[in-house]
Amino acid sequence: MVKLHFPPTIPIREIVDRLIEEGLPAEISNTAGTYLCNNVMYSALHHAKINNLSYQLGFIHIPASHELAIQHGKIPSWSHSDLKHAVEISLDVITSEAN
């Protein structure tokens, strides 16, 4: 069986560094998670590679909102404003790197 490797094309290290600079905990993971998350990321990366597309692709896990964490119990959570800020930072880094 051939193992395929499709590394993300988004600037992961830069995103993590900016999030940390902004006081938001972040770290690099070598997996998008199990089952659906991993499947979505690797399917997109595979599609881009075999079709010679130059998309910015990767997977960013963010914690649940506090509201969701209350409903589901012991899961990591951030406030809505922190979640929004983290997404804005990530998109800013990705679009800055693309230009």
PDB file of N, CA, C and O in Angstrom, residues 14-95:
ATOM      1  N   GLU A  14       2.951  30.384  11.216  1.00  0.00           N
ATOM      2  CA  GLU A  14       2.651  31.815  11.324  1.00  0.00           C
ATOM      3  C   GLU A  14       1.313  32.055  12.024  1.00  0.00           C
ATOM      4  O   GLU A  14       1.177  32.985  12.814  1.00  0.00           O
ATOM      5  N   ILE A  15       0.325  31.211  11.732  1.00  0.00           N
ATOM      6  CA  ILE A  15      -0.979  31.339  12.394  1.00  0.00           C
ATOM      7  C   ILE A  15      -0.830  31.107  13.890  1.00  0.00           C
ATOM      8  O   ILE A  15      -1.310  31.906  14.706  1.00  0.00           O
ATOM      9  N   VAL A  16      -0.160  30.033  14.253  1.00  0.00           N
ATOM     10  CA  VAL A  16       0.029  29.705  15.673  1.00  0.00           C
ATOM     11  C   VAL A  16       0.795  30.826  16.372  1.00  0.00           C
ATOM     12  O   VAL A  16       0.412  31.260  17.463  1.00  0.00           O
ATOM     13  N   ASP A  17       1.855  31.312  15.747  1.00  0.00           N
ATOM     14  CA  ASP A  17       2.640  32.401  16.351  1.00  0.00           C
ATOM     15  C   ASP A  17       1.787  33.643  16.595  1.00  0.00           C
ATOM     16  O   ASP A  17       1.858  34.256  17.659  1.00  0.00           O
ATOM     17  N   ARG A  18       0.965  34.022  15.610  1.00  0.00           N
ATOM     18  CA  ARG A  18       0.098  35.202  15.770  1.00  0.00           C
ATOM     19  C   ARG A  18      -0.945  34.997  16.852  1.00  0.00           C
ATOM     20  O   ARG A  18      -1.221  35.907  17.645  1.00  0.00           O
ATOM     21  N   LEU A  19      -1.537  33.813  16.907  1.00  0.00           N
ATOM     22  CA  LEU A  19      -2.529  33.539  17.951  1.00  0.00           C
ATOM     23  C   LEU A  19      -1.889  33.660  19.334  1.00  0.00           C
ATOM     24  O   LEU A  19      -2.467  34.279  20.233  1.00  0.00           O
ATOM     25  N   ILE A  20      -0.705  33.105  19.491  1.00  0.00           N
ATOM     26  CA  ILE A  20      -0.007  33.185  20.773  1.00  0.00           C
ATOM     27  C   ILE A  20       0.337  34.632  21.105  1.00  0.00           C
ATOM     28  O   ILE A  20       0.162  35.076  22.246  1.00  0.00           O
ATOM     29  N   GLU A  21       0.813  35.389  20.112  1.00  0.00           N
ATOM     30  CA  GLU A  21       1.108  36.814  20.318  1.00  0.00           C
ATOM     31  C   GLU A  21      -0.127  37.572  20.807  1.00  0.00           C
ATOM     32  O   GLU A  21      -0.016  38.520  21.575  1.00  0.00           O
ATOM     33  N   GLU A  22      -1.286  37.154  20.361  1.00  0.00           N
ATOM     34  CA  GLU A  22      -2.544  37.799  20.736  1.00  0.00           C
ATOM     35  C   GLU A  22      -3.127  37.234  22.034  1.00  0.00           C
ATOM     36  O   GLU A  22      -4.243  37.573  22.420  1.00  0.00           O
ATOM     37  N   GLY A  23      -2.389  36.342  22.685  1.00  0.00           N
ATOM     38  CA  GLY A  23      -2.826  35.803  23.970  1.00  0.00           C
ATOM     39  C   GLY A  23      -3.787  34.638  23.887  1.00  0.00           C
ATOM     40  O   GLY A  23      -4.450  34.303  24.866  1.00  0.00           O
ATOM     41  N   LEU A  24      -3.865  34.018  22.713  1.00  0.00           N
ATOM     42  CA  LEU A  24      -4.754  32.869  22.526  1.00  0.00           C
ATOM     43  C   LEU A  24      -3.919  31.598  22.459  1.00  0.00           C
ATOM     44  O   LEU A  24      -2.989  31.507  21.664  1.00  0.00           O
ATOM     45  N   PRO A  25      -4.208  30.598  23.298  1.00  0.00           N
ATOM     46  CA  PRO A  25      -3.412  29.375  23.276  1.00  0.00           C
ATOM     47  C   PRO A  25      -3.575  28.653  21.939  1.00  0.00           C
ATOM     48  O   PRO A  25      -4.686  28.541  21.419  1.00  0.00           O
ATOM     49  N   ALA A  26      -2.463  28.204  21.382  1.00  0.00           N
ATOM     50  CA  ALA A  26      -2.504  27.503  20.096  1.00  0.00           C
ATOM     51  C   ALA A  26      -1.295  26.589  19.993  1.00  0.00           C
ATOM     52  O   ALA A  26      -0.250  26.860  20.590  1.00  0.00           O
ATOM     53  N   GLU A  27      -1.464  25.522  19.246  1.00  0.00           N
ATOM     54  CA  GLU A  27      -0.353  24.614  18.990  1.00  0.00           C
ATOM     55  C   GLU A  27      -0.583  23.898  17.673  1.00  0.00           C
ATOM     56  O   GLU A  27      -1.715  23.804  17.186  1.00  0.00           O
ATOM     57  N   ILE A  28       0.495  23.410  17.090  1.00  0.00           N
ATOM     58  CA  ILE A  28       0.406  22.654  15.848  1.00  0.00           C
ATOM     59  C   ILE A  28       0.133  21.196  16.181  1.00  0.00           C
ATOM     60  O   ILE A  28       0.724  20.633  17.092  1.00  0.00           O
ATOM     61  N   SER A  29      -0.776  20.609  15.419  1.00  0.00           N
ATOM     62  CA  SER A  29      -1.073  19.185  15.538  1.00  0.00           C
ATOM     63  C   SER A  29      -0.805  18.551  14.178  1.00  0.00           C
ATOM     64  O   SER A  29      -1.010  19.186  13.140  1.00  0.00           O
ATOM     65  N   ASN A  30      -0.355  17.332  14.178  1.00  0.00           N
ATOM     66  CA  ASN A  30      -0.088  16.642  12.919  1.00  0.00           C
ATOM     67  C   ASN A  30      -1.276  15.843  12.411  1.00  0.00           C
ATOM     68  O   ASN A  30      -1.152  15.049  11.501  1.00  0.00           O
ATOM     69  N   THR A  31      -2.419  16.066  13.008  1.00  0.00           N
ATOM     70  CA  THR A  31      -3.631  15.405  12.552  1.00  0.00           C
ATOM     71  C   THR A  31      -4.802  16.372  12.659  1.00  0.00           C
ATOM     72  O   THR A  31      -4.840  17.198  13.563  1.00  0.00           O
ATOM     73  N   ALA A  32      -5.720  16.264  11.748  1.00  0.00           N
ATOM     74  CA  ALA A  32      -6.927  17.097  11.806  1.00  0.00           C
ATOM     75  C   ALA A  32      -7.962  16.475  12.726  1.00  0.00           C
ATOM     76  O   ALA A  32      -9.072  16.946  12.829  1.00  0.00           O
ATOM     77  N   GLY A  33      -7.580  15.435  13.391  1.00  0.00           N
ATOM     78  CA  GLY A  33      -8.525  14.740  14.258  1.00  0.00           C
ATOM     79  C   GLY A  33      -8.868  13.394  13.674  1.00  0.00           C
ATOM     80  O   GLY A  33      -8.212  12.908  12.760  1.00  0.00           O
ATOM     81  N   THR A  34      -9.891  12.805  14.182  1.00  0.00           N
ATOM     82  CA  THR A  34     -10.266  11.493  13.677  1.00  0.00           C
ATOM     83  C   THR A  34     -11.551  11.586  12.880  1.00  0.00           C
ATOM     84  O   THR A  34     -12.342  12.514  13.022  1.00  0.00           O
ATOM     85  N   TYR A  35     -11.701  10.633  12.031  1.00  0.00           N
ATOM     86  CA  TYR A  35     -12.897  10.441  11.226  1.00  0.00           C
ATOM     87  C   TYR A  35     -13.200  11.625  10.318  1.00  0.00           C
ATOM     88  O   TYR A  35     -12.448  11.884   9.383  1.00  0.00           O
ATOM     89  N   LEU A  36     -14.245  12.374  10.584  1.00  0.00           N
ATOM     90  CA  LEU A  36     -14.736  13.358   9.631  1.00  0.00           C
ATOM     91  C   LEU A  36     -13.757  14.497   9.372  1.00  0.00           C
ATOM     92  O   LEU A  36     -13.504  14.855   8.222  1.00  0.00           O
ATOM     93  N   CYS A  37     -13.167  15.072  10.412  1.00  0.00           N
ATOM     94  CA  CYS A  37     -12.245  16.202  10.228  1.00  0.00           C
ATOM     95  C   CYS A  37     -11.065  15.801   9.353  1.00  0.00           C
ATOM     96  O   CYS A  37     -10.699  16.510   8.411  1.00  0.00           O
ATOM     97  N   ASN A  38     -10.451  14.674   9.670  1.00  0.00           N
ATOM     98  CA  ASN A  38      -9.313  14.194   8.893  1.00  0.00           C
ATOM     99  C   ASN A  38      -9.728  13.917   7.447  1.00  0.00           C
ATOM    100  O   ASN A  38      -9.017  14.267   6.510  1.00  0.00           O
ATOM    101  N   ASN A  39     -10.875  13.295   7.273  1.00  0.00           N
ATOM    102  CA  ASN A  39     -11.358  12.961   5.941  1.00  0.00           C
ATOM    103  C   ASN A  39     -11.579  14.213   5.100  1.00  0.00           C
ATOM    104  O   ASN A  39     -11.194  14.260   3.937  1.00  0.00           O
ATOM    105  N   VAL A  40     -12.179  15.225   5.678  1.00  0.00           N
ATOM    106  CA  VAL A  40     -12.435  16.471   4.950  1.00  0.00           C
ATOM    107  C   VAL A  40     -11.117  17.115   4.527  1.00  0.00           C
ATOM    108  O   VAL A  40     -10.928  17.499   3.368  1.00  0.00           O
ATOM    109  N   MET A  41     -10.168  17.231   5.470  1.00  0.00           N
ATOM    110  CA  MET A  41      -8.901  17.884   5.148  1.00  0.00           C
ATOM    111  C   MET A  41      -8.134  17.116   4.074  1.00  0.00           C
ATOM    112  O   MET A  41      -7.711  17.694   3.080  1.00  0.00           O
ATOM    113  N   TYR A  42      -7.945  15.824   4.274  1.00  0.00           N
ATOM    114  CA  TYR A  42      -7.148  15.068   3.315  1.00  0.00           C
ATOM    115  C   TYR A  42      -7.843  14.905   1.972  1.00  0.00           C
ATOM    116  O   TYR A  42      -7.175  14.852   0.939  1.00  0.00           O
ATOM    117  N   SER A  43      -9.153  14.859   1.943  1.00  0.00           N
ATOM    118  CA  SER A  43      -9.875  14.821   0.665  1.00  0.00           C
ATOM    119  C   SER A  43      -9.648  16.111  -0.115  1.00  0.00           C
ATOM    120  O   SER A  43      -9.412  16.087  -1.332  1.00  0.00           O
ATOM    121  N   ALA A  44      -9.709  17.239   0.572  1.00  0.00           N
ATOM    122  CA  ALA A  44      -9.476  18.527  -0.091  1.00  0.00           C
ATOM    123  C   ALA A  44      -8.032  18.641  -0.582  1.00  0.00           C
ATOM    124  O   ALA A  44      -7.771  19.077  -1.709  1.00  0.00           O
ATOM    125  N   LEU A  45      -7.074  18.242   0.264  1.00  0.00           N
ATOM    126  CA  LEU A  45      -5.662  18.299  -0.138  1.00  0.00           C
ATOM    127  C   LEU A  45      -5.383  17.350  -1.300  1.00  0.00           C
ATOM    128  O   LEU A  45      -4.660  17.698  -2.242  1.00  0.00           O
ATOM    129  N   HIS A  46      -5.970  16.165  -1.264  1.00  0.00           N
ATOM    130  CA  HIS A  46      -5.796  15.203  -2.354  1.00  0.00           C
ATOM    131  C   HIS A  46      -6.387  15.753  -3.647  1.00  0.00           C
ATOM    132  O   HIS A  46      -5.760  15.694  -4.708  1.00  0.00           O
ATOM    133  N   HIS A  47      -7.576  16.312  -3.572  1.00  0.00           N
ATOM    134  CA  HIS A  47      -8.224  16.892  -4.755  1.00  0.00           C
ATOM    135  C   HIS A  47      -7.355  17.990  -5.365  1.00  0.00           C
ATOM    136  O   HIS A  47      -7.172  18.034  -6.588  1.00  0.00           O
ATOM    137  N   ALA A  48      -6.824  18.863  -4.524  1.00  0.00           N
ATOM    138  CA  ALA A  48      -5.976  19.951  -5.025  1.00  0.00           C
ATOM    139  C   ALA A  48      -4.720  19.397  -5.690  1.00  0.00           C
ATOM    140  O   ALA A  48      -4.309  19.869  -6.751  1.00  0.00           O
ATOM    141  N   LYS A  49      -4.117  18.386  -5.075  1.00  0.00           N
ATOM    142  CA  LYS A  49      -2.868  17.832  -5.623  1.00  0.00           C
ATOM    143  C   LYS A  49      -3.102  17.145  -6.959  1.00  0.00           C
ATOM    144  O   LYS A  49      -2.375  17.397  -7.927  1.00  0.00           O
ATOM    145  N   ILE A  50      -4.095  16.276  -7.039  1.00  0.00           N
ATOM    146  CA  ILE A  50      -4.286  15.533  -8.288  1.00  0.00           C
ATOM    147  C   ILE A  50      -4.813  16.414  -9.415  1.00  0.00           C
ATOM    148  O   ILE A  50      -4.646  16.076 -10.585  1.00  0.00           O
ATOM    149  N   ASN A  51      -5.412  17.543  -9.068  1.00  0.00           N
ATOM    150  CA  ASN A  51      -5.914  18.467 -10.093  1.00  0.00           C
ATOM    151  C   ASN A  51      -4.995  19.668 -10.296  1.00  0.00           C
ATOM    152  O   ASN A  51      -5.362  20.614 -10.991  1.00  0.00           O
ATOM    153  N   ASN A  52      -3.813  19.608  -9.662  1.00  0.00           N
ATOM    154  CA  ASN A  52      -2.812  20.665  -9.800  1.00  0.00           C
ATOM    155  C   ASN A  52      -3.386  22.049  -9.492  1.00  0.00           C
ATOM    156  O   ASN A  52      -3.196  23.005 -10.235  1.00  0.00           O
ATOM    157  N   LEU A  53      -4.113  22.142  -8.374  1.00  0.00           N
ATOM    158  CA  LEU A  53      -4.721  23.394  -7.941  1.00  0.00           C
ATOM    159  C   LEU A  53      -3.853  24.025  -6.858  1.00  0.00           C
ATOM    160  O   LEU A  53      -3.210  23.321  -6.087  1.00  0.00           O
ATOM    161  N   SER A  54      -3.871  25.333  -6.776  1.00  0.00           N
ATOM    162  CA  SER A  54      -3.009  26.002  -5.792  1.00  0.00           C
ATOM    163  C   SER A  54      -3.836  26.713  -4.724  1.00  0.00           C
ATOM    164  O   SER A  54      -3.677  27.883  -4.476  1.00  0.00           O
ATOM    165  N   TYR A  55      -4.735  25.974  -4.109  1.00  0.00           N
ATOM    166  CA  TYR A  55      -5.537  26.510  -3.014  1.00  0.00           C
ATOM    167  C   TYR A  55      -4.700  26.612  -1.738  1.00  0.00           C
ATOM    168  O   TYR A  55      -3.753  25.865  -1.547  1.00  0.00           O
ATOM    169  N   GLN A  56      -5.116  27.503  -0.847  1.00  0.00           N
ATOM    170  CA  GLN A  56      -4.591  27.520   0.510  1.00  0.00           C
ATOM    171  C   GLN A  56      -5.469  26.557   1.307  1.00  0.00           C
ATOM    172  O   GLN A  56      -6.636  26.825   1.516  1.00  0.00           O
ATOM    173  N   LEU A  57      -4.904  25.429   1.711  1.00  0.00           N
ATOM    174  CA  LEU A  57      -5.695  24.405   2.385  1.00  0.00           C
ATOM    175  C   LEU A  57      -5.064  23.960   3.692  1.00  0.00           C
ATOM    176  O   LEU A  57      -3.851  23.865   3.809  1.00  0.00           O
ATOM    177  N   GLY A  58      -5.908  23.676   4.640  1.00  0.00           N
ATOM    178  CA  GLY A  58      -5.479  23.147   5.919  1.00  0.00           C
ATOM    179  C   GLY A  58      -6.695  23.007   6.807  1.00  0.00           C
ATOM    180  O   GLY A  58      -7.823  23.261   6.373  1.00  0.00           O
ATOM    181  N   PHE A  59      -6.479  22.614   8.022  1.00  0.00           N
ATOM    182  CA  PHE A  59      -7.589  22.423   8.951  1.00  0.00           C
ATOM    183  C   PHE A  59      -7.228  23.079  10.264  1.00  0.00           C
ATOM    184  O   PHE A  59      -6.151  22.824  10.804  1.00  0.00           O
ATOM    185  N   ILE A  60      -8.099  23.908  10.756  1.00  0.00           N
ATOM    186  CA  ILE A  60      -7.870  24.589  12.026  1.00  0.00           C
ATOM    187  C   ILE A  60      -8.975  24.175  12.994  1.00  0.00           C
ATOM    188  O   ILE A  60     -10.149  24.451  12.763  1.00  0.00           O
ATOM    189  N   HIS A  61      -8.575  23.469  14.048  1.00  0.00           N
ATOM    190  CA  HIS A  61      -9.527  23.137  15.102  1.00  0.00           C
ATOM    191  C   HIS A  61      -9.627  24.319  16.050  1.00  0.00           C
ATOM    192  O   HIS A  61      -8.605  24.882  16.438  1.00  0.00           O
ATOM    193  N   ILE A  62     -10.831  24.680  16.381  1.00  0.00           N
ATOM    194  CA  ILE A  62     -11.035  25.715  17.394  1.00  0.00           C
ATOM    195  C   ILE A  62     -11.875  25.107  18.513  1.00  0.00           C
ATOM    196  O   ILE A  62     -12.635  24.168  18.290  1.00  0.00           O
ATOM    197  N   PRO A  63     -11.712  25.619  19.719  1.00  0.00           N
ATOM    198  CA  PRO A  63     -12.514  25.080  20.826  1.00  0.00           C
ATOM    199  C   PRO A  63     -14.003  25.381  20.620  1.00  0.00           C
ATOM    200  O   PRO A  63     -14.389  26.215  19.800  1.00  0.00           O
ATOM    201  N   ALA A  64     -14.807  24.725  21.391  1.00  0.00           N
ATOM    202  CA  ALA A  64     -16.243  24.995  21.395  1.00  0.00           C
ATOM    203  C   ALA A  64     -16.502  26.343  22.052  1.00  0.00           C
ATOM    204  O   ALA A  64     -15.650  26.879  22.769  1.00  0.00           O
ATOM    205  N   SER A  65     -17.669  26.883  21.818  1.00  0.00           N
ATOM    206  CA  SER A  65     -18.085  28.080  22.547  1.00  0.00           C
ATOM    207  C   SER A  65     -18.412  27.671  23.981  1.00  0.00           C
ATOM    208  O   SER A  65     -18.672  26.497  24.263  1.00  0.00           O
ATOM    209  N   HIS A  66     -18.412  28.647  24.878  1.00  0.00           N
ATOM    210  CA  HIS A  66     -18.776  28.342  26.264  1.00  0.00           C
ATOM    211  C   HIS A  66     -20.182  27.735  26.330  1.00  0.00           C
ATOM    212  O   HIS A  66     -20.423  26.794  27.085  1.00  0.00           O
ATOM    213  N   GLU A  67     -21.086  28.257  25.508  1.00  0.00           N
ATOM    214  CA  GLU A  67     -22.472  27.764  25.504  1.00  0.00           C
ATOM    215  C   GLU A  67     -22.530  26.279  25.142  1.00  0.00           C
ATOM    216  O   GLU A  67     -23.238  25.497  25.769  1.00  0.00           O
ATOM    217  N   LEU A  68     -21.776  25.882  24.115  1.00  0.00           N
ATOM    218  CA  LEU A  68     -21.751  24.486  23.696  1.00  0.00           C
ATOM    219  C   LEU A  68     -21.098  23.610  24.764  1.00  0.00           C
ATOM    220  O   LEU A  68     -21.568  22.505  25.046  1.00  0.00           O
ATOM    221  N   ALA A  69     -20.047  24.120  25.380  1.00  0.00           N
ATOM    222  CA  ALA A  69     -19.356  23.361  26.425  1.00  0.00           C
ATOM    223  C   ALA A  69     -20.271  23.111  27.624  1.00  0.00           C
ATOM    224  O   ALA A  69     -20.235  22.039  28.232  1.00  0.00           O
ATOM    225  N   ILE A  70     -21.095  24.079  27.949  1.00  0.00           N
ATOM    226  CA  ILE A  70     -22.044  23.909  29.059  1.00  0.00           C
ATOM    227  C   ILE A  70     -23.038  22.792  28.735  1.00  0.00           C
ATOM    228  O   ILE A  70     -23.352  21.964  29.581  1.00  0.00           O
ATOM    229  N   GLN A  71     -23.484  22.752  27.492  1.00  0.00           N
ATOM    230  CA  GLN A  71     -24.449  21.727  27.073  1.00  0.00           C
ATOM    231  C   GLN A  71     -23.842  20.334  27.049  1.00  0.00           C
ATOM    232  O   GLN A  71     -24.505  19.354  27.363  1.00  0.00           O
ATOM    233  N   HIS A  72     -22.558  20.234  26.657  1.00  0.00           N
ATOM    234  CA  HIS A  72     -21.945  18.925  26.431  1.00  0.00           C
ATOM    235  C   HIS A  72     -20.961  18.488  27.506  1.00  0.00           C
ATOM    236  O   HIS A  72     -20.383  17.411  27.403  1.00  0.00           O
ATOM    237  N   GLY A  73     -20.752  19.284  28.498  1.00  0.00           N
ATOM    238  CA  GLY A  73     -19.874  18.854  29.587  1.00  0.00           C
ATOM    239  C   GLY A  73     -18.445  19.286  29.425  1.00  0.00           C
ATOM    240  O   GLY A  73     -18.157  20.356  28.913  1.00  0.00           O
ATOM    241  N   LYS A  74     -17.540  18.435  29.807  1.00  0.00           N
ATOM    242  CA  LYS A  74     -16.124  18.770  29.927  1.00  0.00           C
ATOM    243  C   LYS A  74     -15.413  18.799  28.581  1.00  0.00           C
ATOM    244  O   LYS A  74     -14.694  17.856  28.214  1.00  0.00           O
ATOM    245  N   ILE A  75     -15.591  19.876  27.834  1.00  0.00           N
ATOM    246  CA  ILE A  75     -14.848  20.070  26.591  1.00  0.00           C
ATOM    247  C   ILE A  75     -14.228  21.463  26.624  1.00  0.00           C
ATOM    248  O   ILE A  75     -14.776  22.374  27.247  1.00  0.00           O
ATOM    249  N   PRO A  76     -13.067  21.637  25.988  1.00  0.00           N
ATOM    250  CA  PRO A  76     -12.426  22.957  25.972  1.00  0.00           C
ATOM    251  C   PRO A  76     -13.351  23.991  25.327  1.00  0.00           C
ATOM    252  O   PRO A  76     -14.059  23.690  24.371  1.00  0.00           O
ATOM    253  N   SER A  77     -13.299  25.209  25.846  1.00  0.00           N
ATOM    254  CA  SER A  77     -14.155  26.245  25.267  1.00  0.00           C
ATOM    255  C   SER A  77     -13.511  27.620  25.372  1.00  0.00           C
ATOM    256  O   SER A  77     -12.663  27.858  26.227  1.00  0.00           O
ATOM    257  N   TRP A  78     -13.926  28.483  24.470  1.00  0.00           N
ATOM    258  CA  TRP A  78     -13.538  29.889  24.465  1.00  0.00           C
ATOM    259  C   TRP A  78     -14.809  30.722  24.359  1.00  0.00           C
ATOM    260  O   TRP A  78     -15.851  30.253  23.904  1.00  0.00           O
ATOM    261  N   SER A  79     -14.679  31.979  24.726  1.00  0.00           N
ATOM    262  CA  SER A  79     -15.800  32.905  24.549  1.00  0.00           C
ATOM    263  C   SER A  79     -16.033  33.138  23.054  1.00  0.00           C
ATOM    264  O   SER A  79     -15.138  32.930  22.228  1.00  0.00           O
ATOM    265  N   HIS A  80     -17.230  33.587  22.728  1.00  0.00           N
ATOM    266  CA  HIS A  80     -17.548  33.887  21.330  1.00  0.00           C
ATOM    267  C   HIS A  80     -16.584  34.934  20.774  1.00  0.00           C
ATOM    268  O   HIS A  80     -16.115  34.807  19.640  1.00  0.00           O
ATOM    269  N   SER A  81     -16.244  35.950  21.562  1.00  0.00           N
ATOM    270  CA  SER A  81     -15.345  37.000  21.066  1.00  0.00           C
ATOM    271  C   SER A  81     -13.942  36.445  20.807  1.00  0.00           C
ATOM    272  O   SER A  81     -13.296  36.825  19.827  1.00  0.00           O
ATOM    273  N   ASP A  82     -13.456  35.532  21.656  1.00  0.00           N
ATOM    274  CA  ASP A  82     -12.143  34.913  21.404  1.00  0.00           C
ATOM    275  C   ASP A  82     -12.172  34.026  20.167  1.00  0.00           C
ATOM    276  O   ASP A  82     -11.221  34.010  19.376  1.00  0.00           O
ATOM    277  N   LEU A  83     -13.251  33.272  19.991  1.00  0.00           N
ATOM    278  CA  LEU A  83     -13.383  32.436  18.795  1.00  0.00           C
ATOM    279  C   LEU A  83     -13.358  33.290  17.537  1.00  0.00           C
ATOM    280  O   LEU A  83     -12.635  32.997  16.573  1.00  0.00           O
ATOM    281  N   LYS A  84     -14.133  34.359  17.554  1.00  0.00           N
ATOM    282  CA  LYS A  84     -14.193  35.261  16.395  1.00  0.00           C
ATOM    283  C   LYS A  84     -12.831  35.889  16.133  1.00  0.00           C
ATOM    284  O   LYS A  84     -12.372  35.944  14.987  1.00  0.00           O
ATOM    285  N   HIS A  85     -12.166  36.325  17.193  1.00  0.00           N
ATOM    286  CA  HIS A  85     -10.848  36.943  17.053  1.00  0.00           C
ATOM    287  C   HIS A  85      -9.836  35.952  16.474  1.00  0.00           C
ATOM    288  O   HIS A  85      -9.039  36.295  15.597  1.00  0.00           O
ATOM    289  N   ALA A  86      -9.865  34.708  16.942  1.00  0.00           N
ATOM    290  CA  ALA A  86      -8.944  33.687  16.449  1.00  0.00           C
ATOM    291  C   ALA A  86      -9.162  33.404  14.960  1.00  0.00           C
ATOM    292  O   ALA A  86      -8.204  33.266  14.196  1.00  0.00           O
ATOM    293  N   VAL A  87     -10.410  33.334  14.546  1.00  0.00           N
ATOM    294  CA  VAL A  87     -10.710  33.103  13.126  1.00  0.00           C
ATOM    295  C   VAL A  87     -10.241  34.295  12.297  1.00  0.00           C
ATOM    296  O   VAL A  87      -9.636  34.124  11.225  1.00  0.00           O
ATOM    297  N   GLU A  88     -10.492  35.503  12.776  1.00  0.00           N
ATOM    298  CA  GLU A  88     -10.039  36.701  12.053  1.00  0.00           C
ATOM    299  C   GLU A  88      -8.520  36.731  11.923  1.00  0.00           C
ATOM    300  O   GLU A  88      -7.991  37.046  10.850  1.00  0.00           O
ATOM    301  N   ILE A  89      -7.816  36.412  12.995  1.00  0.00           N
ATOM    302  CA  ILE A  89      -6.349  36.369  12.952  1.00  0.00           C
ATOM    303  C   ILE A  89      -5.887  35.330  11.937  1.00  0.00           C
ATOM    304  O   ILE A  89      -5.011  35.598  11.100  1.00  0.00           O
ATOM    305  N   SER A  90      -6.462  34.136  11.996  1.00  0.00           N
ATOM    306  CA  SER A  90      -6.067  33.059  11.087  1.00  0.00           C
ATOM    307  C   SER A  90      -6.281  33.459   9.635  1.00  0.00           C
ATOM    308  O   SER A  90      -5.396  33.260   8.792  1.00  0.00           O
ATOM    309  N   LEU A  91      -7.432  34.034   9.336  1.00  0.00           N
ATOM    310  CA  LEU A  91      -7.712  34.461   7.965  1.00  0.00           C
ATOM    311  C   LEU A  91      -6.794  35.589   7.536  1.00  0.00           C
ATOM    312  O   LEU A  91      -6.342  35.639   6.375  1.00  0.00           O
ATOM    313  N   ASP A  92      -6.465  36.486   8.449  1.00  0.00           N
ATOM    314  CA  ASP A  92      -5.546  37.576   8.143  1.00  0.00           C
ATOM    315  C   ASP A  92      -4.176  37.027   7.772  1.00  0.00           C
ATOM    316  O   ASP A  92      -3.559  37.454   6.785  1.00  0.00           O
ATOM    317  N   VAL A  93      -3.683  36.076   8.544  1.00  0.00           N
ATOM    318  CA  VAL A  93      -2.370  35.478   8.245  1.00  0.00           C
ATOM    319  C   VAL A  93      -2.408  34.754   6.897  1.00  0.00           C
ATOM    320  O   VAL A  93      -1.514  34.923   6.074  1.00  0.00           O
ATOM    321  N   ILE A  94      -3.447  33.983   6.659  1.00  0.00           N
ATOM    322  CA  ILE A  94      -3.555  33.223   5.409  1.00  0.00           C
ATOM    323  C   ILE A  94      -3.601  34.170   4.210  1.00  0.00           C
ATOM    324  O   ILE A  94      -2.878  33.965   3.228  1.00  0.00           O
ATOM    325  N   THR A  95      -4.418  35.206   4.289  1.00  0.00           N
ATOM    326  CA  THR A  95      -4.531  36.110   3.143  1.00  0.00           C
ATOM    327  C   THR A  95      -3.283  36.973   2.991  1.00  0.00           C
ATOM    328  O   THR A  95      -2.905  37.305   1.863  1.00  0.00           O
TER     329      THR A  95
END
